[in-house]
Short mmCIF file of C-alpha atoms and ligand atoms in Angstrom, two decimals:
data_model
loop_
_atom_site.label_atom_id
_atom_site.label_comp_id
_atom_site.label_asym_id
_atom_site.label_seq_id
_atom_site.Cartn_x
_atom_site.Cartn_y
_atom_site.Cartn_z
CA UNK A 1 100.47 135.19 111.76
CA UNK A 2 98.28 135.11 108.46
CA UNK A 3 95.64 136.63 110.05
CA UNK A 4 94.10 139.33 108.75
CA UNK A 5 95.32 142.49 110.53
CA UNK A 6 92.83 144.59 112.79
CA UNK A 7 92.91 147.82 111.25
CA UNK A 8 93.10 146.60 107.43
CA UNK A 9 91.99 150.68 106.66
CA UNK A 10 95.45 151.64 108.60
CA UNK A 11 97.86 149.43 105.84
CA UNK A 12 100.50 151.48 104.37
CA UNK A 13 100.37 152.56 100.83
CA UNK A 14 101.49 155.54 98.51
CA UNK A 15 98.74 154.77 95.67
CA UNK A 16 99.55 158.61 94.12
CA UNK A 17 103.27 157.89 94.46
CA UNK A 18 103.05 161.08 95.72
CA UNK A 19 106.81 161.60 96.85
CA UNK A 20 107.14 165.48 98.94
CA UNK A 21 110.44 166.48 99.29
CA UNK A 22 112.56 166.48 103.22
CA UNK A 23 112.89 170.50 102.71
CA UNK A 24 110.46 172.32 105.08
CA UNK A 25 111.88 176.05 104.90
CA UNK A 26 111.79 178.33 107.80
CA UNK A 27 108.90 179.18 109.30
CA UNK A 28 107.24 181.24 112.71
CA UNK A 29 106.30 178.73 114.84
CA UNK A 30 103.36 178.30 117.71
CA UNK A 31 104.12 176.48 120.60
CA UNK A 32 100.93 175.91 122.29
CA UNK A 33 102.55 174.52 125.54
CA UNK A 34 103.70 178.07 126.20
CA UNK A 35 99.93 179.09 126.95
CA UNK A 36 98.88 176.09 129.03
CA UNK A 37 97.78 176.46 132.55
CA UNK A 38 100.86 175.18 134.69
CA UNK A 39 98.33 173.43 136.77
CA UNK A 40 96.67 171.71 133.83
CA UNK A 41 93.32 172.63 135.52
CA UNK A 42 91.38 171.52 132.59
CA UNK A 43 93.23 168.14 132.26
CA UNK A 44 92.46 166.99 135.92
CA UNK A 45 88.72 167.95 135.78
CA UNK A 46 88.24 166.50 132.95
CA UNK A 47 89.12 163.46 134.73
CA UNK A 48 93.05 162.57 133.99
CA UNK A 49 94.82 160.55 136.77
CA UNK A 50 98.77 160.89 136.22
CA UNK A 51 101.26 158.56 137.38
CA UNK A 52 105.31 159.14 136.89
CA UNK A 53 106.61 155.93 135.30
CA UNK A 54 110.11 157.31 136.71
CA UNK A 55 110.62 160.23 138.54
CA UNK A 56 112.61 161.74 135.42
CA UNK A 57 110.68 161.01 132.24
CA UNK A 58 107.49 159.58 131.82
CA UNK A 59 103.68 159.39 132.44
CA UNK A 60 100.90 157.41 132.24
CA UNK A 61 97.52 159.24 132.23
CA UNK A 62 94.47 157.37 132.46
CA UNK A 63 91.10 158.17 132.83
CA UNK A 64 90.78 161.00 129.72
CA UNK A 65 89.88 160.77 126.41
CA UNK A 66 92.60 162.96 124.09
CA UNK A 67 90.08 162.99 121.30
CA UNK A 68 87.43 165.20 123.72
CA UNK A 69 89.83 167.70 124.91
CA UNK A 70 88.96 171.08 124.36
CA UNK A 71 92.03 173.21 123.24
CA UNK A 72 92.58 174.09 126.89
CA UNK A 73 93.78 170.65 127.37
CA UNK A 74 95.68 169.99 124.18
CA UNK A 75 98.09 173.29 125.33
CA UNK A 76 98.35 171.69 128.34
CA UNK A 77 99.08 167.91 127.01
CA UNK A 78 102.26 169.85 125.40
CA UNK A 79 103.08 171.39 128.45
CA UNK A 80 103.10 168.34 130.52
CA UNK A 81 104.87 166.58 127.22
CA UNK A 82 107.54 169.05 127.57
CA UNK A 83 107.76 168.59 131.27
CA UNK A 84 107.81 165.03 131.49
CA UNK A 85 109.33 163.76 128.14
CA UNK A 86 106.48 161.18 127.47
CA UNK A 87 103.19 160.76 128.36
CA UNK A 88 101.32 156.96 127.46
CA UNK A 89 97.46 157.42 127.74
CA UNK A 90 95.53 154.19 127.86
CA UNK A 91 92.25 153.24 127.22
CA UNK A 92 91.84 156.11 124.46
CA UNK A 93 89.12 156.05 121.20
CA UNK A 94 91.74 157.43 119.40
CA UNK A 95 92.70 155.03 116.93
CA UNK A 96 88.80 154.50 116.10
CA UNK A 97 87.52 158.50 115.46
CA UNK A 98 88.52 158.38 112.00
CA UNK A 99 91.75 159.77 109.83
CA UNK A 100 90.44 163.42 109.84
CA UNK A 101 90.29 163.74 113.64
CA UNK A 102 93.21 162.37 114.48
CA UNK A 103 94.88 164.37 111.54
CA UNK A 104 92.99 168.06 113.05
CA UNK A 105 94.15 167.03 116.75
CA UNK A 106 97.56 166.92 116.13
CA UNK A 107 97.75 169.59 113.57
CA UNK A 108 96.83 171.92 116.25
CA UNK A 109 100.36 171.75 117.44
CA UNK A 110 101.82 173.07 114.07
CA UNK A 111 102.09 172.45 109.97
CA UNK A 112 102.60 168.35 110.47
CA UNK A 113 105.41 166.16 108.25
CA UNK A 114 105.12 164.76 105.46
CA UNK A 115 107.07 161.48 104.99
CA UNK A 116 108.85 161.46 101.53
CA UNK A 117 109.25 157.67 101.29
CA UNK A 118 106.88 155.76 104.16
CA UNK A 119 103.43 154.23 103.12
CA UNK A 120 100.32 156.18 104.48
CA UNK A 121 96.82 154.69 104.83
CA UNK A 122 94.67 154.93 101.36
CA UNK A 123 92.71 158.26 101.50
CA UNK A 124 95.01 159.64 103.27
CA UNK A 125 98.65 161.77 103.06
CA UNK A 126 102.15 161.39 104.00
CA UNK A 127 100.98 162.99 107.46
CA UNK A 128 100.07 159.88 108.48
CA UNK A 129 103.45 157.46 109.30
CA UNK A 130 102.69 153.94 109.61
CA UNK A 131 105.12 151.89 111.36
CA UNK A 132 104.19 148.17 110.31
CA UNK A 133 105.57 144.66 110.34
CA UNK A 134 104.55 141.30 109.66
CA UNK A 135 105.68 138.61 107.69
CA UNK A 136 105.49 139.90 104.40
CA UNK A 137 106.68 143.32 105.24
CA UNK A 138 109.42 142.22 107.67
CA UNK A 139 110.58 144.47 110.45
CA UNK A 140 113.22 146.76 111.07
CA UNK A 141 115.84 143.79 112.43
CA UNK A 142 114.95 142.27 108.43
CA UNK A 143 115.80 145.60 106.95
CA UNK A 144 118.58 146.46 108.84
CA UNK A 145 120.44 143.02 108.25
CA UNK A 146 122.38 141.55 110.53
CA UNK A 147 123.50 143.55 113.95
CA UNK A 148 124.34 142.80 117.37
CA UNK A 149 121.52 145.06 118.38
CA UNK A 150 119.00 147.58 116.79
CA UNK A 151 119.17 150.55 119.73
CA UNK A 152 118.63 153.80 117.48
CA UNK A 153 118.24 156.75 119.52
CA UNK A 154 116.90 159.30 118.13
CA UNK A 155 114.90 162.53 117.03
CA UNK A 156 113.27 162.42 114.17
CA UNK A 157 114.23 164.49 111.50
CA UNK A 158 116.09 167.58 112.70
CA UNK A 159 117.52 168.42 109.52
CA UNK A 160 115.41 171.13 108.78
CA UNK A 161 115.76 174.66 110.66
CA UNK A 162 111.88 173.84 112.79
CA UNK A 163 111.91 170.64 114.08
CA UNK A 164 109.18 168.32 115.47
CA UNK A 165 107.42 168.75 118.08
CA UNK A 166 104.40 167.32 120.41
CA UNK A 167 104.31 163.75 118.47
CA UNK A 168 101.33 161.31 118.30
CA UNK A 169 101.99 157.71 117.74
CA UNK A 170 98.82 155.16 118.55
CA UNK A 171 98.80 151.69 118.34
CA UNK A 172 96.28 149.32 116.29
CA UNK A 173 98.18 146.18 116.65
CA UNK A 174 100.50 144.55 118.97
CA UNK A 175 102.72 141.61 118.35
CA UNK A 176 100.72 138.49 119.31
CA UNK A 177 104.04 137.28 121.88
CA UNK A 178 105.16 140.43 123.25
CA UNK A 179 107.56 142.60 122.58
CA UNK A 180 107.60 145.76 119.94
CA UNK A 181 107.76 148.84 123.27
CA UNK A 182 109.25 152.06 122.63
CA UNK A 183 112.18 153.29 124.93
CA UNK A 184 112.07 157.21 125.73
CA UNK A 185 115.25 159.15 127.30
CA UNK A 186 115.57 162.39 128.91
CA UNK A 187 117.41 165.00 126.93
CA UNK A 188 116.90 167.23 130.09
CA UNK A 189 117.92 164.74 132.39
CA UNK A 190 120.52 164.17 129.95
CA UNK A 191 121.69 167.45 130.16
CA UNK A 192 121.17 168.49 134.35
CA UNK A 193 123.52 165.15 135.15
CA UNK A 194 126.71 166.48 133.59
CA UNK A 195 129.57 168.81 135.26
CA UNK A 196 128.78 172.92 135.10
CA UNK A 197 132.46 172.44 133.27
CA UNK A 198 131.40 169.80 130.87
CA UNK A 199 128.30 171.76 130.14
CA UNK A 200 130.18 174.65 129.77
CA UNK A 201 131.76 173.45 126.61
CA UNK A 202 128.65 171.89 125.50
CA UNK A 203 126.77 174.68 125.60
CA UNK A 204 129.43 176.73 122.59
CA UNK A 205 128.74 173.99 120.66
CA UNK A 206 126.67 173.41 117.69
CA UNK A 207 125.57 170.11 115.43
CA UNK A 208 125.41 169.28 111.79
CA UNK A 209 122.07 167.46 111.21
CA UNK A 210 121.36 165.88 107.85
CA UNK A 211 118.47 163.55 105.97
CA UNK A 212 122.03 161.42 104.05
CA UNK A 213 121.62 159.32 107.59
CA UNK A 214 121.93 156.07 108.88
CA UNK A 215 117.78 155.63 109.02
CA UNK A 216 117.42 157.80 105.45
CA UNK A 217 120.23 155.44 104.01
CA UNK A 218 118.51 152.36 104.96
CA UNK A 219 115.34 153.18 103.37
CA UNK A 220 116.40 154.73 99.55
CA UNK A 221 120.51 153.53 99.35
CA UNK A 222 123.35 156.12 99.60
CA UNK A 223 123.05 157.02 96.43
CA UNK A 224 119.80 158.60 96.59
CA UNK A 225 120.85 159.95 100.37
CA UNK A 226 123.17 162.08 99.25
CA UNK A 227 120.91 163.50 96.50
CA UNK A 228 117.90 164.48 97.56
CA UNK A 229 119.98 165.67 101.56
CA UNK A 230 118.57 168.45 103.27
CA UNK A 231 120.71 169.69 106.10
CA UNK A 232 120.77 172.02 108.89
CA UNK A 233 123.04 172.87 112.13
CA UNK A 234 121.26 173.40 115.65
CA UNK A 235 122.43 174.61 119.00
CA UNK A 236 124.10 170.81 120.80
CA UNK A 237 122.44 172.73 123.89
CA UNK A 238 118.66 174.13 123.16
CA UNK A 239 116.48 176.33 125.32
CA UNK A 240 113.70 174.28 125.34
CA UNK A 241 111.02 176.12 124.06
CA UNK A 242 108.41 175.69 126.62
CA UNK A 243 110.02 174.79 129.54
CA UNK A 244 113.05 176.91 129.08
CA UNK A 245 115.04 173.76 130.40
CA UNK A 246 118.39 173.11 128.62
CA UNK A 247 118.21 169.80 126.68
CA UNK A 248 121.23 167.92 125.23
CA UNK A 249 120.09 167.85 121.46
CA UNK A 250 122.06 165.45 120.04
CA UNK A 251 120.34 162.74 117.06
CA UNK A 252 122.62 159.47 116.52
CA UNK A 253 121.14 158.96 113.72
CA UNK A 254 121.02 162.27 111.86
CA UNK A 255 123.56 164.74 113.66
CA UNK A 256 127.09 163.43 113.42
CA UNK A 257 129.17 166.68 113.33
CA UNK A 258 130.03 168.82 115.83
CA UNK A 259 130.83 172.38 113.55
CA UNK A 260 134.11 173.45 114.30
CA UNK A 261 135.89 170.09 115.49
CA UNK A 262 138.04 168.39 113.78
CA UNK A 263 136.84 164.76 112.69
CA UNK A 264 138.54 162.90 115.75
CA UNK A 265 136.96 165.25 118.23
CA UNK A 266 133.82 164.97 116.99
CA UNK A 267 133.50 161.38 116.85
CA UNK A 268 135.01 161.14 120.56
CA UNK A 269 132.78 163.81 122.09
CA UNK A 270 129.61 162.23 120.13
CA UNK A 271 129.99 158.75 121.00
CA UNK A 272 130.35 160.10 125.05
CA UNK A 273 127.26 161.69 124.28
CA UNK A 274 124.99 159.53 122.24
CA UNK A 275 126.39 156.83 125.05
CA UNK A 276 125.47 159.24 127.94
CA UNK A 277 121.63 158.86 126.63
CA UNK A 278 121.22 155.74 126.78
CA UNK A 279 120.71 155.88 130.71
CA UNK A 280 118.40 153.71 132.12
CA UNK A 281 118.94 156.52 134.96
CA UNK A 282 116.78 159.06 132.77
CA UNK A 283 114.94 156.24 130.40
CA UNK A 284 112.31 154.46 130.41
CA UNK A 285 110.56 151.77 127.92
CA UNK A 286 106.73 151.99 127.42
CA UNK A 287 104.39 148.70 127.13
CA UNK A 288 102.16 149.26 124.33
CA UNK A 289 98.29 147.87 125.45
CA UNK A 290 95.78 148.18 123.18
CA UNK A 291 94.13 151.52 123.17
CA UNK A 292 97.46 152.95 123.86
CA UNK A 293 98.56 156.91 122.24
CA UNK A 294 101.93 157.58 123.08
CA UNK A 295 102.19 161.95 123.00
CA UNK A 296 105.82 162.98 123.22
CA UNK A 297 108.23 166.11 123.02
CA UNK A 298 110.81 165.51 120.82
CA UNK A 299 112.69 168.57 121.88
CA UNK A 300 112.88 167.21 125.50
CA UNK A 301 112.81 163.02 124.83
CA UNK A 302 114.99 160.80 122.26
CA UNK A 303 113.21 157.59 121.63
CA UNK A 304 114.25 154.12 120.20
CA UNK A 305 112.20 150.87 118.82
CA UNK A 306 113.07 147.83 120.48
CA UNK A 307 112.16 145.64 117.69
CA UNK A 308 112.50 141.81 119.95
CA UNK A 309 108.97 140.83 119.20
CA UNK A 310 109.25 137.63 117.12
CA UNK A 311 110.11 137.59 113.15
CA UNK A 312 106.69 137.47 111.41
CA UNK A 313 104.35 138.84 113.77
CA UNK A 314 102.45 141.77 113.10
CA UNK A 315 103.15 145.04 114.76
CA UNK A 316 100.92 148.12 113.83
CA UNK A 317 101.31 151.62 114.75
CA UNK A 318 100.98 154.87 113.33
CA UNK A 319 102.44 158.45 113.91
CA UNK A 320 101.95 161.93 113.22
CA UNK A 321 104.51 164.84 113.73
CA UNK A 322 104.17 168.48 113.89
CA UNK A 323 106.69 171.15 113.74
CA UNK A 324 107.59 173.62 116.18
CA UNK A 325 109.92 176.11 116.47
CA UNK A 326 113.82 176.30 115.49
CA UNK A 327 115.72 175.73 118.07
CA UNK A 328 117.48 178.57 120.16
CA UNK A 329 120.38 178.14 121.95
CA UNK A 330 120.39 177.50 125.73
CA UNK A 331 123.33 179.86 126.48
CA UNK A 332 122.93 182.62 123.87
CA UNK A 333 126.48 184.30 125.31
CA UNK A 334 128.60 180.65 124.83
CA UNK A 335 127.21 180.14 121.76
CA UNK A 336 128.76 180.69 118.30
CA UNK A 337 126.62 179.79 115.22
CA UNK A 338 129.67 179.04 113.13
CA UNK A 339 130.83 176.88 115.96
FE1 FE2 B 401 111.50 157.78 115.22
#
């Protein structure tokens, strides 16, 4: 466990103490999904073999390297994102082409987030997220103290009126026992296995989302939460903007107010929900192997760490986030903005 890590280049820092703030104001959105070729023509002769992991979310693509695609086949790695919730390509050169590549391939998906408080490689920005643990750092059972478990579903950061989108996250480094996956669930799924009555309510409905959250209050104290919160309501039902498929956008972590309801209700109807996710009949947990790049939608996919790889062991990966669009409402004619 004192080893030195593998990608020494890929530690997290903030040398500039450069700090940007959680607002990202409104802006028009691309969603380069909605262009793709439904039959992902250019994926497949370039050489991608696809195999479902489950029949509702999830799958593994081998036999393509992300960092050669021309942009034919990035619009269509969103569309197939979108449509299956996760896809886990192995054997890519992605975490070895170098901080500007990997930076200009997922910027072509939108403007990309900017972490206000997580380390970033040296030379780098805030762009790049590095998820890291070993024994020095800890991981996130350490800085979460004591729980009975460390399931966090969730989106990340839907507090601001666009939200993320197609999301890289690659691997450089996984624990030396095993351990350290990443659970995906269907917000679709989600969504299709409810009552028409059920989603009839749902779909009137709309969520408070806000940065003063459980993750945000872990990292900088309550305090500062509070502070420096940027919030934002969204549609509990979205048109997902590329498949047109309703999807159940809820966040445990970050949206825990349902506008209109009184305190009681929303707790009730939240906890079915954020509960209702956590299906293993819509989920699925991916196996990181080196060489690994996890591309997901978050619009269409919550996700969780399952952080059960041994205390002290090193786990390295990174992520990068682009925005999409703001969220529409699946039923425009239910829906009330004011809830
Ligand atoms: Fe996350």
């Amino acid at each position: 466990m004192s080893s030195e890590p593998l990608y020494p280049a890929y530690l997290p820092t903030r040398p500039d103490g450069y700090a940007p703030t959680l607002d990202v104001p409104y802006f028009e959105a691309d969603e380069p999904g909605t262009r793709a070729d439904p039959l992902k023509q250019t994926l497949l002769k370039a050489g991608a073999s696809l195999t479902n992991i489950t029949p509702r979310i999830g799958t593994e693509i081998r036999g393509v390297q992300l960092s050669q695609l021309p942009s034919a086949g990035l619009d269509e790695v969103a569309l197939l994102a979108a449509e299956r919730g996760v896809l886990v390509f192995r054997d890519q050169d992605f975490a070895d082409v170098g901080f500007q590549k990997q930076q200009d391939i997922v910027q072509y998906y939108g403007p990309l987030h900017k972490h206000p408080t997580m380390g970033y490689p040296a030379g780098t920005g805030p762009e790049f997220h590095v998820v890291y643990a070993d024994e020095t750092a800890g991981n996130l059972r350490t800085l979460l103290g004591p729980h009975t478990t460390y399931d966090l579903w969730h989106v990340d950061q839907t507090f601001t009126p666009n939200v993320p989108s197609t999301t890289f996250f690659w691997v450089l480094e996984i624990p030396e026992s095993g351990g350290g996956d990443t659970a995906f669930t269907s917000l679709t799924a989600a969504y299709e296995a409810l009552s028409p009555a059920f989603r009839q309510l749902l779909g009137g409905l709309s969520l408070y989302h806000t940065s003063a959250s459980v993750g945000e209050v872990a990292r900088v104290g309550m305090e500062r939460a509070l502070k420096e919160a940027v919030s934002t309501t969204h549609p509990l039902v979205i048109k997902h903007p590329v498949t047109g498929k309703p999807s159940l956008f809820v966040n445990p972590t970050i949206a825990r107010k349902i506008e209109g309801f009184l305190p009681e209700e929303s707790d009730h109807l939240l906890k079915f929900l954020h509960d209702h996710i956590k299906s293993l009949d819509f989920s699925c947990r991916v196996k990181w192997e080196k060489g690994t790049v996890v591309v997901w939608d978050q619009r269409a996919a919550a996700h969780s760490a399952v952080p059960d790889f041994k205390d002290g062991e090193r786990r390295h990966v990174v992520r990068i986030i682009p925005y999409g669009i703001k969220p529409e409402p699946a039923f425009p004619g239910q829906f009330s903005a004011s809830g």
